[in-house]
PDB file of C-alpha atoms in Angstrom:
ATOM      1  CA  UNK L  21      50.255  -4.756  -8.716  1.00  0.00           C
ATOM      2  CA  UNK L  22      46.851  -5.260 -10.082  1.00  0.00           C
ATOM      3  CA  UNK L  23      44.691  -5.354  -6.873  1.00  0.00           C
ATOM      4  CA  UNK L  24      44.267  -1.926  -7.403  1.00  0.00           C
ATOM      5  CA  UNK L  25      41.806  -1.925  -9.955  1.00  0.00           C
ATOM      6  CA  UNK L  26      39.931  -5.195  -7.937  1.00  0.00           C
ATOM      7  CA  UNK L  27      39.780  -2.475  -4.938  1.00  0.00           C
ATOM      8  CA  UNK L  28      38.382   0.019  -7.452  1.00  0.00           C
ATOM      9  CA  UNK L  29      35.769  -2.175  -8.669  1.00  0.00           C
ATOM     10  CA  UNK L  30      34.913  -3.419  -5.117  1.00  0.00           C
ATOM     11  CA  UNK L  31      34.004   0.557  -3.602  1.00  0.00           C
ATOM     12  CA  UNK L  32      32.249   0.860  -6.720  1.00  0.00           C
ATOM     13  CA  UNK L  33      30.353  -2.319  -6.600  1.00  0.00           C
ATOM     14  CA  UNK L  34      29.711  -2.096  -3.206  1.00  0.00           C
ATOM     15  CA  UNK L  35      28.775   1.837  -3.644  1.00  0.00           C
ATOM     16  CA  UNK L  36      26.103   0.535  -6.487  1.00  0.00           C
ATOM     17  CA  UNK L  37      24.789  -2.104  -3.927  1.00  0.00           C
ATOM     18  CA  UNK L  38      23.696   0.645  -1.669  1.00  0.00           C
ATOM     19  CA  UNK L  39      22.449   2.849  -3.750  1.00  0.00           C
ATOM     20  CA  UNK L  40      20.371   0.180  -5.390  1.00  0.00           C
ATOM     21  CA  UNK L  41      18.986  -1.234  -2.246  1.00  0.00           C
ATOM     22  CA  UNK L  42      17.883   2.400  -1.351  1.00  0.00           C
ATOM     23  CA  UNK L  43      16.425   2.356  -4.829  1.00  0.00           C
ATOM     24  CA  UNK L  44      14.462  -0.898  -3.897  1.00  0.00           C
ATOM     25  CA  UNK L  45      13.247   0.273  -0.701  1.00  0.00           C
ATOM     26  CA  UNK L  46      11.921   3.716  -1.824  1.00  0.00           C
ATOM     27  CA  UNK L  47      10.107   1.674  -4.469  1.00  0.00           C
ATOM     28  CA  UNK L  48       8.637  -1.068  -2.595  1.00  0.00           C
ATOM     29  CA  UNK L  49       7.808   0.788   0.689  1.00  0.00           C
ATOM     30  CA  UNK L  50       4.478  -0.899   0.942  1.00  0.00           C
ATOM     31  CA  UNK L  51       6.576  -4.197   1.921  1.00  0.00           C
ATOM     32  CA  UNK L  52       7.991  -2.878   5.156  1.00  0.00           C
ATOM     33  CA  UNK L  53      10.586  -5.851   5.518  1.00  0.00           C
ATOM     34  CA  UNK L  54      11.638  -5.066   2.051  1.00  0.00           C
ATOM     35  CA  UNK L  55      12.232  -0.750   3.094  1.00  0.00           C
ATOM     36  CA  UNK L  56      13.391  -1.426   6.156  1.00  0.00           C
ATOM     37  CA  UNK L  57      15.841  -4.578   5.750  1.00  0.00           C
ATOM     38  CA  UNK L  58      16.919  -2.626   2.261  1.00  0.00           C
ATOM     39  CA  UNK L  59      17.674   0.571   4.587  1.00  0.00           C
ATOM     40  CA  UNK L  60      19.850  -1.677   7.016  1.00  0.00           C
ATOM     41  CA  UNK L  61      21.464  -3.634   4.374  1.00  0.00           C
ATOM     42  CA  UNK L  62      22.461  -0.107   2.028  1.00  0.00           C
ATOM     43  CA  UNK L  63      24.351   1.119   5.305  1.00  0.00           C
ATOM     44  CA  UNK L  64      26.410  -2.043   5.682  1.00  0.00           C
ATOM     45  CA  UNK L  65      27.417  -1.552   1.795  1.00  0.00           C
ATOM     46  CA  UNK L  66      28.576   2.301   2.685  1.00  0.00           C
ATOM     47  CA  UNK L  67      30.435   0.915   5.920  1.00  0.00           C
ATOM     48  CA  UNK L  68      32.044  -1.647   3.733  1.00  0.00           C
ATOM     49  CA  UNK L  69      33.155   1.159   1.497  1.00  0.00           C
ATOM     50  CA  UNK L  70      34.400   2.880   4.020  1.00  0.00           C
ATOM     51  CA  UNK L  71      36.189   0.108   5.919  1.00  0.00           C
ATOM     52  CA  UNK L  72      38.236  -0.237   2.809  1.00  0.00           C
ATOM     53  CA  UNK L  73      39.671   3.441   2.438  1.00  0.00           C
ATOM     54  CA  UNK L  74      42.697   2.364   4.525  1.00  0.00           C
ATOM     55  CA  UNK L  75      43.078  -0.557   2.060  1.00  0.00           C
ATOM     56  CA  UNK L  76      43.198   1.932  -0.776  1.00  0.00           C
ATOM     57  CA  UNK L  77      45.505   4.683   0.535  1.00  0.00           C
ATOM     58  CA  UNK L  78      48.050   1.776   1.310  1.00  0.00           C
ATOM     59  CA  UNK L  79      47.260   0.279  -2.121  1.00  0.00           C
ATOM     60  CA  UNK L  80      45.737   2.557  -4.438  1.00  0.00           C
ATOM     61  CA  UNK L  81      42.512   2.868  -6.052  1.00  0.00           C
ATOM     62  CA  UNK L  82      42.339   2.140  -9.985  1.00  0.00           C
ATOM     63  CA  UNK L  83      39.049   2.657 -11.629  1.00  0.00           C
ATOM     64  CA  UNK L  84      40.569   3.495 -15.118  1.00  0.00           C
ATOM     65  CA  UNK L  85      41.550  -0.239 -16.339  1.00  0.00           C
ATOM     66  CA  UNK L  86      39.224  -1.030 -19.001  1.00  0.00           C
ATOM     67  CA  UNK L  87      39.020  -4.875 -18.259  1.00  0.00           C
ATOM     68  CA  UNK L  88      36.673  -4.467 -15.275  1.00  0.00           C
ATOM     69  CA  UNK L  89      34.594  -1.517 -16.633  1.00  0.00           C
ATOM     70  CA  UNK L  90      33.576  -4.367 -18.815  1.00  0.00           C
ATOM     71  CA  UNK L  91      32.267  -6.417 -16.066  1.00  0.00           C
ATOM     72  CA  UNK L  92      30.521  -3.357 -13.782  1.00  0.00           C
ATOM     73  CA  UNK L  93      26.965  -4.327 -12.990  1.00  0.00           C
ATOM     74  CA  UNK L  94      24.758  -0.950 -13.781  1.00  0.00           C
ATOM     75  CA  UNK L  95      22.604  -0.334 -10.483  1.00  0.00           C
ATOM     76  CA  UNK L  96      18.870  -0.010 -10.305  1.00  0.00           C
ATOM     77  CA  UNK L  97      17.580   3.280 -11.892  1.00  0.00           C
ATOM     78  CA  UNK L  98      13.748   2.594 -11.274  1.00  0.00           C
ATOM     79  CA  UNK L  99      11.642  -0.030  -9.502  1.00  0.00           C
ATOM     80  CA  UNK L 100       8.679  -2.209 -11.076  1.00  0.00           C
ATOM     81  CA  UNK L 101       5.678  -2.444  -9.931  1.00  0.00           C
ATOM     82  CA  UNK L 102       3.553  -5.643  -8.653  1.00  0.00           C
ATOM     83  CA  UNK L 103       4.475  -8.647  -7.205  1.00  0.00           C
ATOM     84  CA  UNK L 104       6.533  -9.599 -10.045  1.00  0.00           C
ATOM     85  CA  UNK L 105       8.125  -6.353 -10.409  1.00  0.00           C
ATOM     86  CA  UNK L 106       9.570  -6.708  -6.781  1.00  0.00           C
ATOM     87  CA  UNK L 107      10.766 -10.044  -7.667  1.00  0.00           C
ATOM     88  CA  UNK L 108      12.473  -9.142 -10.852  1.00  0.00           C
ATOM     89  CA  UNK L 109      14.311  -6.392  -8.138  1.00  0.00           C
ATOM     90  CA  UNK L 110      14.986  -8.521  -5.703  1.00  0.00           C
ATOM     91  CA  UNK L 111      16.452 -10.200  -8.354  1.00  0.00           C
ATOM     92  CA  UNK L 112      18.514  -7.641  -9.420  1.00  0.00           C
ATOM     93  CA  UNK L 113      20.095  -6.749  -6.052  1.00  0.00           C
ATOM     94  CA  UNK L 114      20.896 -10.253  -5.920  1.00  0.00           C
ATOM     95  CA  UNK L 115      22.795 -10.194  -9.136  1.00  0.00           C
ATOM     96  CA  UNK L 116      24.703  -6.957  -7.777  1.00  0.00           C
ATOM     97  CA  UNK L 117      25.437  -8.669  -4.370  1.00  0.00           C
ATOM     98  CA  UNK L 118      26.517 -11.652  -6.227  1.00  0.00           C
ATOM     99  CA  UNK L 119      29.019  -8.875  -8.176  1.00  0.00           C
ATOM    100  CA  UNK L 120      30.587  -8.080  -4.763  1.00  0.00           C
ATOM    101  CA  UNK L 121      30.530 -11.363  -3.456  1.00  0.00           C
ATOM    102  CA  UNK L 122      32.513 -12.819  -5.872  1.00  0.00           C
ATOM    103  CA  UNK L 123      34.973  -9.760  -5.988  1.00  0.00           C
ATOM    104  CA  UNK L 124      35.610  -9.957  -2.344  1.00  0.00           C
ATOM    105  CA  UNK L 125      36.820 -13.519  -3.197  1.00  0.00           C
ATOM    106  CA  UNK L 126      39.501 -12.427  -5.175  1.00  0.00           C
ATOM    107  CA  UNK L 127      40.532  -9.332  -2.859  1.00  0.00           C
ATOM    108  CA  UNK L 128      40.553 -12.323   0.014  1.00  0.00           C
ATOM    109  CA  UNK L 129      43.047 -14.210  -1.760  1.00  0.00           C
ATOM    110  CA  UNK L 130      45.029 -11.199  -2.982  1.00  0.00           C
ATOM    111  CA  UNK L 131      44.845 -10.164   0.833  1.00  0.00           C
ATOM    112  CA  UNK L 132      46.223 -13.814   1.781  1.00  0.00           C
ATOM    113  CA  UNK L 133      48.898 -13.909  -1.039  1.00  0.00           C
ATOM    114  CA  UNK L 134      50.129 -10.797   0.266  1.00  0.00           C
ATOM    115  CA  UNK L 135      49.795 -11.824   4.178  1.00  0.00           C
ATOM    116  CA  UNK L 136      47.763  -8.487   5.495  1.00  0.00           C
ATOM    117  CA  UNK L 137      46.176  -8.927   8.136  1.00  0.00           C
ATOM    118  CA  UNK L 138      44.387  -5.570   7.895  1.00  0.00           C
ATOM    119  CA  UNK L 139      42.825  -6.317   4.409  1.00  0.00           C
ATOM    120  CA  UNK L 140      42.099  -9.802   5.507  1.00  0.00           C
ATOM    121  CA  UNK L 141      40.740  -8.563   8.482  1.00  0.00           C
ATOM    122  CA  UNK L 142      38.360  -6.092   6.486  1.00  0.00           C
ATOM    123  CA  UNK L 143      37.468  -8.829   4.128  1.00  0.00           C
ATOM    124  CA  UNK L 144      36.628 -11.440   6.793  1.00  0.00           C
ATOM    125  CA  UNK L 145      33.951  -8.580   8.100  1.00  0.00           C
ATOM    126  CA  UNK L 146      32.434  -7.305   5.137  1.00  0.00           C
ATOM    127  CA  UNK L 147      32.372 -11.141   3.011  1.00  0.00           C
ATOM    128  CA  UNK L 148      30.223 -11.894   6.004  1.00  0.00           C
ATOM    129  CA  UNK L 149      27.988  -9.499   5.546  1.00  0.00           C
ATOM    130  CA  UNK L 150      27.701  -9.825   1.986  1.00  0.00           C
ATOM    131  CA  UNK L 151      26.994 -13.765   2.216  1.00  0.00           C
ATOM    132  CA  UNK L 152      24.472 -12.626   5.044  1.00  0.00           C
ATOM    133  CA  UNK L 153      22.421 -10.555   2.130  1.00  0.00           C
ATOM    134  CA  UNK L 154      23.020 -12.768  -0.404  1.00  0.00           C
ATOM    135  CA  UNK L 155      20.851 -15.732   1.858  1.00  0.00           C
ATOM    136  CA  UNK L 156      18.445 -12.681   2.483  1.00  0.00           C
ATOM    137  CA  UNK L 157      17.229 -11.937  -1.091  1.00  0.00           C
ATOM    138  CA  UNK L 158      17.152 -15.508  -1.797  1.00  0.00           C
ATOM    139  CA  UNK L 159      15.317 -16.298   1.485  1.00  0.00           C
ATOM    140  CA  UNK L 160      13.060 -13.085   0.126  1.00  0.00           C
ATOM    141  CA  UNK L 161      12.439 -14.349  -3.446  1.00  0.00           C
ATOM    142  CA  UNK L 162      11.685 -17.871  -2.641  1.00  0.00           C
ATOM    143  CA  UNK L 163       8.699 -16.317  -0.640  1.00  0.00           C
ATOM    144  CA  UNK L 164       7.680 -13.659  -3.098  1.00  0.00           C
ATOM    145  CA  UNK L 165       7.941 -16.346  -6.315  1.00  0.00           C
ATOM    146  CA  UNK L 166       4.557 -18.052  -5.264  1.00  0.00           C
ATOM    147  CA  UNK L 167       2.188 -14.956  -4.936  1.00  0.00           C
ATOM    148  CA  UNK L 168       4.397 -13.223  -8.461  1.00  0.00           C
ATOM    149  CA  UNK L 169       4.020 -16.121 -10.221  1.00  0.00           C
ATOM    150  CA  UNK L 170       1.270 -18.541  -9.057  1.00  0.00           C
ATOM    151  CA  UNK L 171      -1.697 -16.380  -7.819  1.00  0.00           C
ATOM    152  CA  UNK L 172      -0.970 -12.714  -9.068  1.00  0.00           C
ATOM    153  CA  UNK L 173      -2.673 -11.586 -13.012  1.00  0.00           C
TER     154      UNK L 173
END
């Protein structure tokens, strides 16, 4: 069974999404929605990591297969600075979020192939959440784009 590996790549993901949000917010701390709401939405990604460790003792945990080491999204090592520079990050979180979005997807219908309730109950929770940031950062960059790109030098 394969939905190992798609369980290994979603703690990962998900594990990078955090870490890159706290990245984010320690970077742009002089936008307190951004450090705060970054804060908030880094703990949801660790309790989605850890709402999935029954998931993976039942099912296992395979981070070796080289087919989705190919499609692992690096997180965010350093912030920019400027308007721009926090859009370009926001940016980038997006991208990552998209990453788990899109793999909870799959572990959904894996989870519904298989009937569990349990996974599907963990995936209904945590997809949630994940759409939830997703319409965040979008809702975020729509108001940073005019100031970045209109009115900043």
């Amino acid at each position: 069974m394969n939905l190992k590996i798609y369980l290994g790549m979603l703690r990962k993901a998900e594990q990078t999404l955090a870490e890159s949000f706290r990245q984010v917010a320690a970077g742009h701390a002089a936008e307190p929605d951004v450090h705060f709401l970054c804060h908030t939405l880094a703990t949801q990604c660790e309790e989605h990591s850890r709402l999935l460790l029954p998931v993976v003792q039942r099912y296992g945990e395979d981070p070796s297969d080289n087919e989705p080491e190919r499609i692992h999204a690096e997180g965010l090592s350093a912030t920019r600075q400027g308007p721009v520079g926090l859009l370009r990050d926001l940016q980038d979180l997006y991208l990552l979020a998209s990453l788990v979005d899109v793999t909870w997807a799959m572990v959904k219908q894996a989870g519904s192939a298989l009937r569990d309730r349990e996974l599907l109950d963990v995936v209904s929770r945590c997809d949630g959440e994940t759409a939830v940031q997703l319409r965040w950062l979008q809702t975020r960059m729509k108001q940073a784009a005019p100031q970045a790109l209109v009115v900043a030098r």
